[in-house]
Amino acid sequence: MNAAPRPCDGRARRPFPARPGRRPIWRRIRRSLAVGALALAGLPAAASADPTITFRYATYTPSVVRIAPGQSVTWTGDPGNTFDLTSHPLKFANPSIGPQTDKSSSTTRRFAGVGRFAFACVNHGWANMTGAVLVTANHLPSPALDAPSSAAPGVPVSFDASGSSDPDPGQSLTYAWDFDGDGRVDQSGPAPTASFTYARAGTFNVMLKVTDTNTEPDIGPESATATRPITIAEHGQGNSGPGELGGGASGNAGATLVANDGDRDDVVLVKVAGSTRSSSVRTRGLAVRVTATEPAVATATLRVGSRVIGRATISLRGGGARTVRVVLNRRGHSLLKRRARVRVELRIVLDDEDATGTTAKRWITLRR
């Protein structure tokens, strides 16, 4: 794709300095910026405002920016750093974008078409002073990872990514799972659910990578990741049931959280007892069944990010189960009315006589 850069000063282009025994600089840049399923966990979304890249010896900050077609990017040098031939001349791999060879400390380029535009410092490309402008109309997928926070060794654990989404029409998602945090994919495919059995105790970082079917040249497909820890321990050491909470229209198997206060275990069992469809939750609230081993006051809170959309309190008897109905506040009603799918955090906090403050948290997806 072509871009519409600012005119350069017309000076003759100077080739990149050769280094004995090293590959040509653009071959190395293209290798480092190889196209594939682009994992964008560390890259920005398309900028809402035109971004600026600062430069100094051997570094661009940031080295990669992501913009929408029609946006501009400005390169600005730190004090004493310019585009002079003896400093940091800017050159693009795309021959349609002219080099910057004057002595200024700032320049702006506007990019009209979709594509990946690699650039480098003529004098310091060999030191990896390189970068790229990603021009895309695509939106990154939004991963949603539902899983228990703890489980027992040898028990299958269910993972659910069905709350993941992509705002671009006509695109589909694939899911890749790394259950034990070793950097290798353990399971992948189009199914948003997965199961894994941990053979040993420990804390593992589960990673979900969601990839779209974007076909933009030199950009797609694109990916985004989500991670969360899971603790695998024997019962009485932080064990929870294998299922996630609230995946179906009427909830599923409850999830247990065990907290040790030093003398005995305080256990809270939480289970969705009613429909998780947004129309039902808006009308009657979310029904949650809570069981505790000791008398306590349970506070159930629904959150979307940092916003509380519903809260309810109930008194529990030791060993008995009671159902609390979390009624939405005005903010919650408005949110569920606007969105077809909302991912909420259900948090149960127990205040008991020994003030241990046992807490259970689970994610639920509310759908129309």
Coordinates of C-alpha atoms in Angstrom, one line a residue:
M1 CA 0.0 0.0 0.0
N2 CA 1.2 3.5 -0.7
A3 CA 1.5 6.3 1.9
A4 CA 1.4 10.0 1.4
P5 CA 4.6 11.3 3.0
R6 CA 5.7 14.9 3.3
P7 CA 8.1 15.9 0.5
C8 CA 11.8 15.3 1.2
D9 CA 14.5 17.8 0.4
G10 CA 15.5 16.1 -2.9
R11 CA 19.0 15.0 -1.8
A12 CA 20.3 11.8 -3.3
R13 CA 19.6 8.6 -1.2
R14 CA 22.6 7.1 0.5
P15 CA 22.8 3.3 0.9
F16 CA 22.9 1.7 4.3
P17 CA 26.5 1.1 5.5
A18 CA 27.5 -2.5 5.0
R19 CA 28.8 -4.6 7.9
P20 CA 31.1 -7.5 7.1
G21 CA 29.5 -10.9 7.7
R22 CA 26.0 -9.5 8.4
R23 CA 22.8 -9.8 6.3
P24 CA 21.5 -6.6 4.6
I25 CA 19.6 -4.4 7.0
W26 CA 16.2 -4.7 5.3
R27 CA 16.4 -8.5 5.2
R28 CA 17.0 -8.5 9.0
I29 CA 14.2 -6.0 9.6
R30 CA 11.7 -8.1 7.5
R31 CA 12.8 -11.2 9.4
S32 CA 12.2 -9.5 12.8
L33 CA 8.9 -8.2 11.6
A34 CA 7.7 -11.4 9.9
V35 CA 4.1 -11.6 9.1
G36 CA 2.0 -14.4 10.6
A37 CA -0.5 -14.7 13.4
L38 CA 0.6 -11.4 15.1
A39 CA 0.5 -11.7 18.9
L40 CA -0.4 -8.1 20.0
A41 CA -0.3 -8.5 23.7
G42 CA 2.5 -6.0 24.0
L43 CA 1.4 -3.8 21.1
P44 CA -1.0 -0.8 21.2
A45 CA -4.4 -0.8 19.7
A46 CA -5.0 1.6 16.8
A47 CA -4.2 5.1 18.1
S48 CA -7.1 7.4 18.8
A49 CA -4.7 10.4 18.4
D50 CA -1.8 10.7 16.0
P51 CA 1.2 9.1 17.8
T52 CA 4.8 10.5 18.3
I53 CA 7.9 8.4 18.2
T54 CA 11.0 9.8 19.9
F55 CA 14.5 8.8 19.0
R56 CA 18.0 8.9 20.3
Y57 CA 21.1 6.8 19.8
A58 CA 20.1 3.2 18.8
T59 CA 16.5 3.5 20.0
Y60 CA 13.0 4.5 18.9
T61 CA 10.4 4.9 21.6
P62 CA 8.0 3.3 20.9
S63 CA 9.5 1.2 18.1
V64 CA 6.1 0.0 16.8
V65 CA 2.9 2.1 16.5
R66 CA -0.5 1.0 15.3
I67 CA -2.7 3.6 13.6
A68 CA -5.8 3.7 11.4
P69 CA -5.7 4.7 7.7
G70 CA -5.4 8.5 7.3
Q71 CA -3.5 9.1 10.6
S72 CA -0.1 10.6 10.8
V73 CA 3.1 9.7 12.8
T74 CA 5.6 12.2 14.0
W75 CA 9.3 11.3 14.7
T76 CA 10.9 13.7 17.2
G77 CA 14.5 13.6 18.4
D78 CA 15.6 14.0 22.0
P79 CA 17.7 17.1 22.6
G80 CA 20.8 16.9 20.3
N81 CA 19.3 14.1 18.1
T82 CA 18.4 15.0 14.5
F83 CA 18.0 13.5 11.0
D84 CA 21.3 14.8 9.9
L85 CA 23.5 12.3 7.9
T86 CA 25.9 12.2 10.8
S87 CA 23.2 11.6 13.4
H88 CA 20.0 9.5 12.7
P89 CA 18.8 9.6 9.0
L90 CA 15.4 8.0 8.8
K91 CA 14.7 5.6 5.9
F92 CA 11.7 3.4 5.1
A93 CA 11.8 0.0 3.5
N94 CA 9.0 1.0 1.2
P95 CA 10.6 2.9 -1.7
S96 CA 7.6 5.1 -2.2
I97 CA 8.3 6.9 1.1
G98 CA 11.3 9.2 0.7
P99 CA 14.2 9.4 3.2
Q100 CA 14.6 12.2 5.7
T101 CA 18.1 13.6 5.2
D102 CA 17.9 17.2 6.5
K103 CA 19.2 18.4 9.8
S104 CA 15.8 18.9 11.5
S105 CA 14.8 17.1 14.7
S106 CA 11.2 16.4 13.7
T107 CA 9.2 15.1 10.7
T108 CA 5.7 13.8 10.1
R109 CA 4.4 11.2 7.8
R110 CA 0.7 10.6 6.9
F111 CA -0.3 7.0 6.0
A112 CA -3.3 6.7 3.7
G113 CA -3.3 2.9 3.0
V114 CA -3.3 -0.3 5.0
G115 CA 0.0 -2.0 5.4
R116 CA 3.2 -2.5 7.5
F117 CA 5.8 0.2 7.0
A118 CA 9.2 -0.7 8.3
F119 CA 11.8 2.0 9.0
A120 CA 15.3 2.3 10.4
C121 CA 18.1 4.7 11.2
V122 CA 20.6 4.6 8.3
N123 CA 23.5 4.8 10.6
H124 CA 22.3 2.5 13.4
G125 CA 20.1 -0.1 11.8
W126 CA 22.8 -2.6 12.5
A127 CA 22.3 -1.9 16.2
N128 CA 18.5 -2.7 15.9
M129 CA 17.5 0.9 15.7
T130 CA 14.5 -0.2 13.7
G131 CA 10.7 0.0 13.9
A132 CA 7.4 -0.2 12.0
V133 CA 4.1 1.6 11.5
L134 CA 1.1 -0.7 11.3
V135 CA -1.7 0.9 9.4
T136 CA -4.9 -1.1 9.9
A137 CA -8.7 -0.8 9.9
N138 CA -9.0 -4.0 11.9
H139 CA -9.9 -4.2 15.6
L140 CA -8.1 -6.6 17.9
P141 CA -10.1 -9.5 19.3
S142 CA -11.1 -9.3 23.0
P143 CA -10.2 -12.4 24.9
A144 CA -12.3 -13.5 27.9
L145 CA -10.9 -16.3 30.1
D146 CA -13.2 -18.0 32.6
A147 CA -11.6 -20.6 34.9
P148 CA -11.5 -21.5 38.6
S149 CA -8.8 -19.9 40.7
S150 CA -7.8 -23.3 42.2
A151 CA -8.3 -27.0 41.8
A152 CA -7.0 -30.3 43.0
P153 CA -4.3 -32.5 41.3
G154 CA -5.7 -35.2 39.0
V155 CA -9.1 -33.5 38.6
P156 CA -10.0 -32.2 35.1
V157 CA -10.3 -28.4 35.1
S158 CA -12.7 -26.6 32.7
F159 CA -11.7 -23.4 30.8
D160 CA -14.1 -21.3 28.9
A161 CA -13.3 -18.5 26.4
S162 CA -16.9 -18.2 24.9
G163 CA -17.1 -14.7 26.2
S164 CA -14.3 -13.6 23.8
S165 CA -15.4 -11.4 20.9
D166 CA -14.3 -9.6 17.8
P167 CA -16.1 -6.4 16.7
D168 CA -15.2 -6.8 13.0
P169 CA -18.1 -8.3 11.1
G170 CA -17.6 -11.6 9.3
Q171 CA -14.5 -12.6 11.2
S172 CA -14.2 -15.8 13.3
L173 CA -11.9 -16.7 16.2
T174 CA -9.5 -19.5 17.0
Y175 CA -8.2 -20.3 20.5
A176 CA -4.8 -21.4 21.7
W177 CA -4.2 -22.5 25.3
D178 CA -1.1 -22.7 27.4
F179 CA -2.3 -24.3 30.6
D180 CA 1.0 -24.6 32.6
G181 CA 2.7 -21.3 31.6
D182 CA 5.7 -23.0 29.8
G183 CA 5.3 -20.9 26.6
R184 CA 4.1 -23.9 24.5
V185 CA 0.6 -24.3 23.1
D186 CA -1.2 -27.3 24.8
Q187 CA -4.5 -27.1 22.9
S188 CA -5.8 -25.0 20.0
G189 CA -8.7 -24.9 17.6
P190 CA -12.0 -23.2 16.9
A191 CA -13.7 -24.5 20.1
P192 CA -13.9 -21.8 22.9
T193 CA -13.8 -24.4 25.7
A194 CA -11.0 -26.7 26.9
S195 CA -10.2 -29.1 29.7
F196 CA -6.8 -29.9 31.3
T197 CA -5.8 -32.1 34.2
Y198 CA -2.8 -31.0 36.4
A199 CA -0.7 -33.8 37.6
R200 CA 1.1 -31.9 40.4
A201 CA 0.5 -29.1 42.9
G202 CA 1.7 -25.6 42.2
T203 CA 0.6 -22.2 40.8
F204 CA 0.4 -22.0 37.1
N205 CA -0.2 -19.0 34.7
V206 CA -2.8 -20.0 32.2
M207 CA -2.6 -18.1 28.9
L208 CA -5.3 -17.8 26.3
K209 CA -4.4 -16.5 22.8
V210 CA -7.4 -15.5 20.6
T211 CA -6.7 -15.0 16.9
D212 CA -9.0 -13.4 14.4
T213 CA -9.2 -13.9 10.6
N214 CA -8.1 -10.4 9.5
T215 CA -6.8 -10.6 5.9
E216 CA -5.2 -7.2 5.6
P217 CA -1.9 -7.5 3.7
D218 CA 1.1 -7.6 6.0
I219 CA -1.1 -7.2 9.1
G220 CA -3.5 -10.1 9.7
P221 CA -4.4 -12.3 11.2
E222 CA -4.1 -10.6 14.6
S223 CA -4.1 -11.9 18.2
A224 CA -4.6 -10.8 21.7
T225 CA -3.9 -12.7 24.9
A226 CA -5.3 -13.0 28.4
T227 CA -3.7 -14.7 31.4
R228 CA -4.7 -15.7 34.9
P229 CA -3.1 -17.8 37.7
I230 CA -4.5 -21.1 38.9
T231 CA -3.4 -22.8 42.1
I232 CA -3.4 -26.6 42.2
A233 CA -3.4 -28.0 45.7
E234 CA -4.8 -30.9 47.8
H235 CA -8.0 -30.3 49.7
G236 CA -7.5 -27.9 52.6
Q237 CA -4.7 -26.1 50.8
G238 CA -6.7 -23.8 48.5
N239 CA -8.8 -26.3 46.5
S240 CA -11.7 -25.3 44.3
G241 CA -14.1 -27.3 42.3
P242 CA -13.2 -27.9 38.6
G243 CA -16.0 -26.0 37.0
E244 CA -16.2 -22.3 36.3
L245 CA -19.2 -20.3 37.6
G246 CA -22.2 -19.2 35.7
G247 CA -21.4 -20.4 32.1
G248 CA -25.0 -21.5 31.2
A249 CA -28.4 -20.0 31.1
S250 CA -29.2 -21.3 34.6
G251 CA -25.7 -21.6 36.0
N252 CA -23.6 -24.8 36.5
A253 CA -21.7 -26.7 39.2
G254 CA -20.6 -24.4 42.1
A255 CA -17.0 -23.5 42.8
T256 CA -15.4 -23.8 46.2
L257 CA -12.8 -21.6 47.8
V258 CA -10.9 -22.7 50.9
A259 CA -9.0 -20.3 53.1
N260 CA -7.0 -21.4 56.1
D261 CA -7.1 -19.2 59.2
G262 CA -4.4 -21.1 61.0
D263 CA -6.7 -23.2 63.2
R264 CA -9.3 -24.5 60.8
D265 CA -10.6 -24.1 57.3
D266 CA -13.3 -21.6 56.5
V267 CA -15.1 -22.8 53.4
V268 CA -17.6 -20.9 51.2
L269 CA -19.5 -22.7 48.4
V270 CA -20.9 -20.5 45.7
K271 CA -23.3 -21.5 43.0
V272 CA -25.4 -19.6 40.5
A273 CA -29.0 -20.6 41.3
G274 CA -30.9 -18.8 38.6
S275 CA -30.8 -17.6 35.0
T276 CA -27.8 -15.7 33.7
R277 CA -29.7 -14.2 30.8
S278 CA -29.5 -10.4 31.0
S279 CA -33.3 -10.0 30.6
S280 CA -33.8 -12.2 33.7
V281 CA -31.0 -10.5 35.7
R282 CA -32.4 -7.1 34.9
T283 CA -35.9 -8.1 36.0
R284 CA -35.2 -10.3 39.1
G285 CA -31.5 -10.0 39.8
L286 CA -28.9 -12.7 39.8
A287 CA -29.7 -15.6 42.2
V288 CA -26.6 -16.9 44.0
R289 CA -26.6 -19.8 46.5
V290 CA -24.0 -19.5 49.2
T291 CA -22.9 -22.0 51.8
A292 CA -20.5 -21.4 54.7
T293 CA -19.1 -23.7 57.4
E294 CA -19.6 -21.1 60.1
P295 CA -22.1 -18.3 60.8
A296 CA -21.2 -15.3 58.7
V297 CA -22.5 -12.3 56.8
A298 CA -22.0 -12.7 53.1
T299 CA -21.8 -9.7 50.8
A300 CA -22.3 -10.4 47.1
T301 CA -21.1 -7.8 44.6
L302 CA -21.3 -7.7 40.8
R303 CA -18.6 -5.6 39.0
V304 CA -17.7 -4.7 35.5
G305 CA -14.2 -3.4 35.7
S306 CA -14.1 -1.0 38.6
R307 CA -17.8 -0.3 38.4
V308 CA -20.2 -1.9 40.9
I309 CA -23.5 -2.8 39.1
G310 CA -25.2 -4.7 41.9
R311 CA -24.8 -5.6 45.6
A312 CA -26.6 -7.7 48.2
T313 CA -26.0 -8.9 51.8
I314 CA -27.3 -12.0 53.5
S315 CA -26.7 -13.7 56.9
L316 CA -25.6 -17.4 56.8
R317 CA -25.9 -20.2 59.4
G318 CA -22.9 -22.5 59.8
G319 CA -23.3 -25.5 57.4
G320 CA -26.5 -24.1 55.8
A321 CA -27.1 -22.8 52.3
R322 CA -29.0 -19.6 51.5
T323 CA -29.9 -17.9 48.3
V324 CA -29.1 -14.2 47.9
R325 CA -30.5 -12.3 44.9
V326 CA -28.1 -9.5 43.6
V327 CA -30.3 -6.8 42.2
L328 CA -28.8 -4.4 39.6
N329 CA -28.4 -0.7 40.3
R330 CA -29.2 1.9 37.7
R331 CA -25.8 1.6 36.1
G332 CA -26.2 -2.1 35.8
H333 CA -29.6 -1.9 34.2
S334 CA -28.3 0.6 31.6
L335 CA -25.2 -1.5 30.8
L336 CA -27.2 -4.7 30.2
K337 CA -29.7 -2.9 28.2
R338 CA -27.1 -1.6 25.8
R339 CA -24.9 -4.7 25.4
A340 CA -25.7 -8.1 24.1
R341 CA -23.0 -9.7 26.2
V342 CA -21.5 -8.5 29.5
R343 CA -18.7 -10.2 31.4
V344 CA -19.0 -9.5 35.1
E345 CA -17.1 -10.4 38.3
L346 CA -19.1 -12.0 41.1
R347 CA -17.4 -11.5 44.4
I348 CA -18.5 -13.1 47.7
V349 CA -17.0 -11.8 50.9
L350 CA -17.7 -13.4 54.3
D351 CA -17.5 -11.5 57.6
D352 CA -17.5 -14.2 60.3
E353 CA -16.8 -14.2 64.1
D354 CA -13.0 -14.7 63.7
A355 CA -12.8 -11.9 61.0
T356 CA -10.9 -13.9 58.5
G357 CA -12.8 -12.2 55.6
T358 CA -12.9 -15.2 53.2
T359 CA -13.4 -14.1 49.6
A360 CA -14.5 -16.0 46.5
K361 CA -14.4 -14.5 43.0
R362 CA -15.7 -15.8 39.7
W363 CA -16.4 -14.5 36.3
I364 CA -19.8 -14.8 34.7
T365 CA -21.0 -13.9 31.2
L366 CA -24.5 -12.4 31.0
R367 CA -26.1 -12.8 27.5
R368 CA -29.4 -11.8 25.9

